Tab-separated table of C-alpha atoms in Angstrom:
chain	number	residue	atom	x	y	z
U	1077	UNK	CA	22.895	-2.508	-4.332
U	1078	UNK	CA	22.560	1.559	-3.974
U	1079	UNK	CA	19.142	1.457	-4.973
U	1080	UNK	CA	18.777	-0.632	-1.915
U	1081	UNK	CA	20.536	1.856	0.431
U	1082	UNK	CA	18.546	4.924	-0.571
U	1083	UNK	CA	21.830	6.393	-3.246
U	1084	UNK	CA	21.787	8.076	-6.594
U	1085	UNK	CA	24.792	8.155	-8.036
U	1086	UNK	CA	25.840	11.354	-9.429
U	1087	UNK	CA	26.063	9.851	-13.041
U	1088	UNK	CA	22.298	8.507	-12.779
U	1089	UNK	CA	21.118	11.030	-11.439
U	1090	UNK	CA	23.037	13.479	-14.748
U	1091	UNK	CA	22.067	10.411	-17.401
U	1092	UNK	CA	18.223	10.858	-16.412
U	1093	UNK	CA	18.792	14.834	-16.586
U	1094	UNK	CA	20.515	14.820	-19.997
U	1095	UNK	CA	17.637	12.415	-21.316
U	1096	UNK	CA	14.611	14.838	-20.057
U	1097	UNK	CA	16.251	17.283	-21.732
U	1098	UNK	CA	16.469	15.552	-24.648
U	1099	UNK	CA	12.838	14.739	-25.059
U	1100	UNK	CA	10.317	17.494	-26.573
U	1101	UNK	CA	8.623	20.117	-24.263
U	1102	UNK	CA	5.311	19.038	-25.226
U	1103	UNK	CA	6.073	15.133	-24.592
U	1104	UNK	CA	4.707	14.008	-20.964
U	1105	UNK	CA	8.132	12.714	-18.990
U	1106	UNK	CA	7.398	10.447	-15.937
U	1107	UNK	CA	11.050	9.293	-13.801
U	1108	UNK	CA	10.361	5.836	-12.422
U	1109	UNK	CA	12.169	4.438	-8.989
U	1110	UNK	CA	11.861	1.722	-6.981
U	1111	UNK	CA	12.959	3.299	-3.653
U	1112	UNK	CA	11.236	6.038	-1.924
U	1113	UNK	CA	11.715	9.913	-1.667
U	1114	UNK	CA	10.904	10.513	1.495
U	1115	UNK	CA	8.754	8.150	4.672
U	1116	UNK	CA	5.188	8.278	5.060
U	1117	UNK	CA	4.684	9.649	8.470
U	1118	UNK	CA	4.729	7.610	11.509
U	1119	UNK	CA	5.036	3.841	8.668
U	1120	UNK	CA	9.399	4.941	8.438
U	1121	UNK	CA	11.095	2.259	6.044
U	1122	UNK	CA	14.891	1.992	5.362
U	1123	UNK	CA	16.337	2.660	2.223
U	1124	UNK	CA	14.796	6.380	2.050
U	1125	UNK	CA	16.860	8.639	-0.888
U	1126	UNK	CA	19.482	10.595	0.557
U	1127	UNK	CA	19.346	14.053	-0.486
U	1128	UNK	CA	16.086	13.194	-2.264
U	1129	UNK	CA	14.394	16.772	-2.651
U	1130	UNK	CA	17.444	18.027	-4.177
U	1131	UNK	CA	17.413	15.071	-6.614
U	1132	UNK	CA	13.890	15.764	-7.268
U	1133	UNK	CA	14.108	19.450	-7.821
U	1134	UNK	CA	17.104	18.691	-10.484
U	1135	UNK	CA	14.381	16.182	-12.038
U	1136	UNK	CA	12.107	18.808	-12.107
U	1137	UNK	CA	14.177	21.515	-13.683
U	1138	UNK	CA	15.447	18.729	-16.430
U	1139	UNK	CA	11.617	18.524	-17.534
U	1140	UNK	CA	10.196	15.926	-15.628
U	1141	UNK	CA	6.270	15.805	-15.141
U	1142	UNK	CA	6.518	13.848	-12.238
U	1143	UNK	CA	8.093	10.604	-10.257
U	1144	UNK	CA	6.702	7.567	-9.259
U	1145	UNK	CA	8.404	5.793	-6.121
U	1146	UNK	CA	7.508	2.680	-4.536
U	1147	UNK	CA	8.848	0.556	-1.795
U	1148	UNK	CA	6.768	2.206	0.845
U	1149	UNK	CA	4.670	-0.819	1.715
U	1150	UNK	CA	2.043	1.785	2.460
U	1151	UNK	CA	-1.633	0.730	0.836
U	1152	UNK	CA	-3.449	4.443	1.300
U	1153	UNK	CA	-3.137	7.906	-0.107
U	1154	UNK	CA	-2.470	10.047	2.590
U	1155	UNK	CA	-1.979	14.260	3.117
């Protein structure tokens, strides 16, 4: 039910660190989640990450190549 309230537990968020790192450099690493980082602007929807740039930046660091949210509901690309 965290996912569902916009939470990250501490040990996820560590588990998904310690496996980036564990991959090779040269080996593309995309983090999957089903709730968002952040709200589109002016379409806000509950459930938004809480403390999500600092959870992406430590994603970042660990090796990711990028993150794929969903839950937005939102059917364009946007600026």
């Amino acid at each position: 039910r965290h996912h569902q309230l916009g939470i990250i537990r501490e040990s996820e968020l560590q588990a998904a660190e310690a496996w980036l790192r564990s991959r090779p450099q040269d080996e593309w690493k995309l983090v999957v989640v089903h709730q968002h980082w952040n709200n589109v602007p002016g379409h806000e929807r509950p459930g938004v990450m809480k403390d999500g740039l600092s959870a992406l930046k430590r994603l970042a660091d660990a090796g990711a190549h990028g993150v794929l949210n969903g839950h937005a509901h939102f059917g364009r690309v946007v600026n």
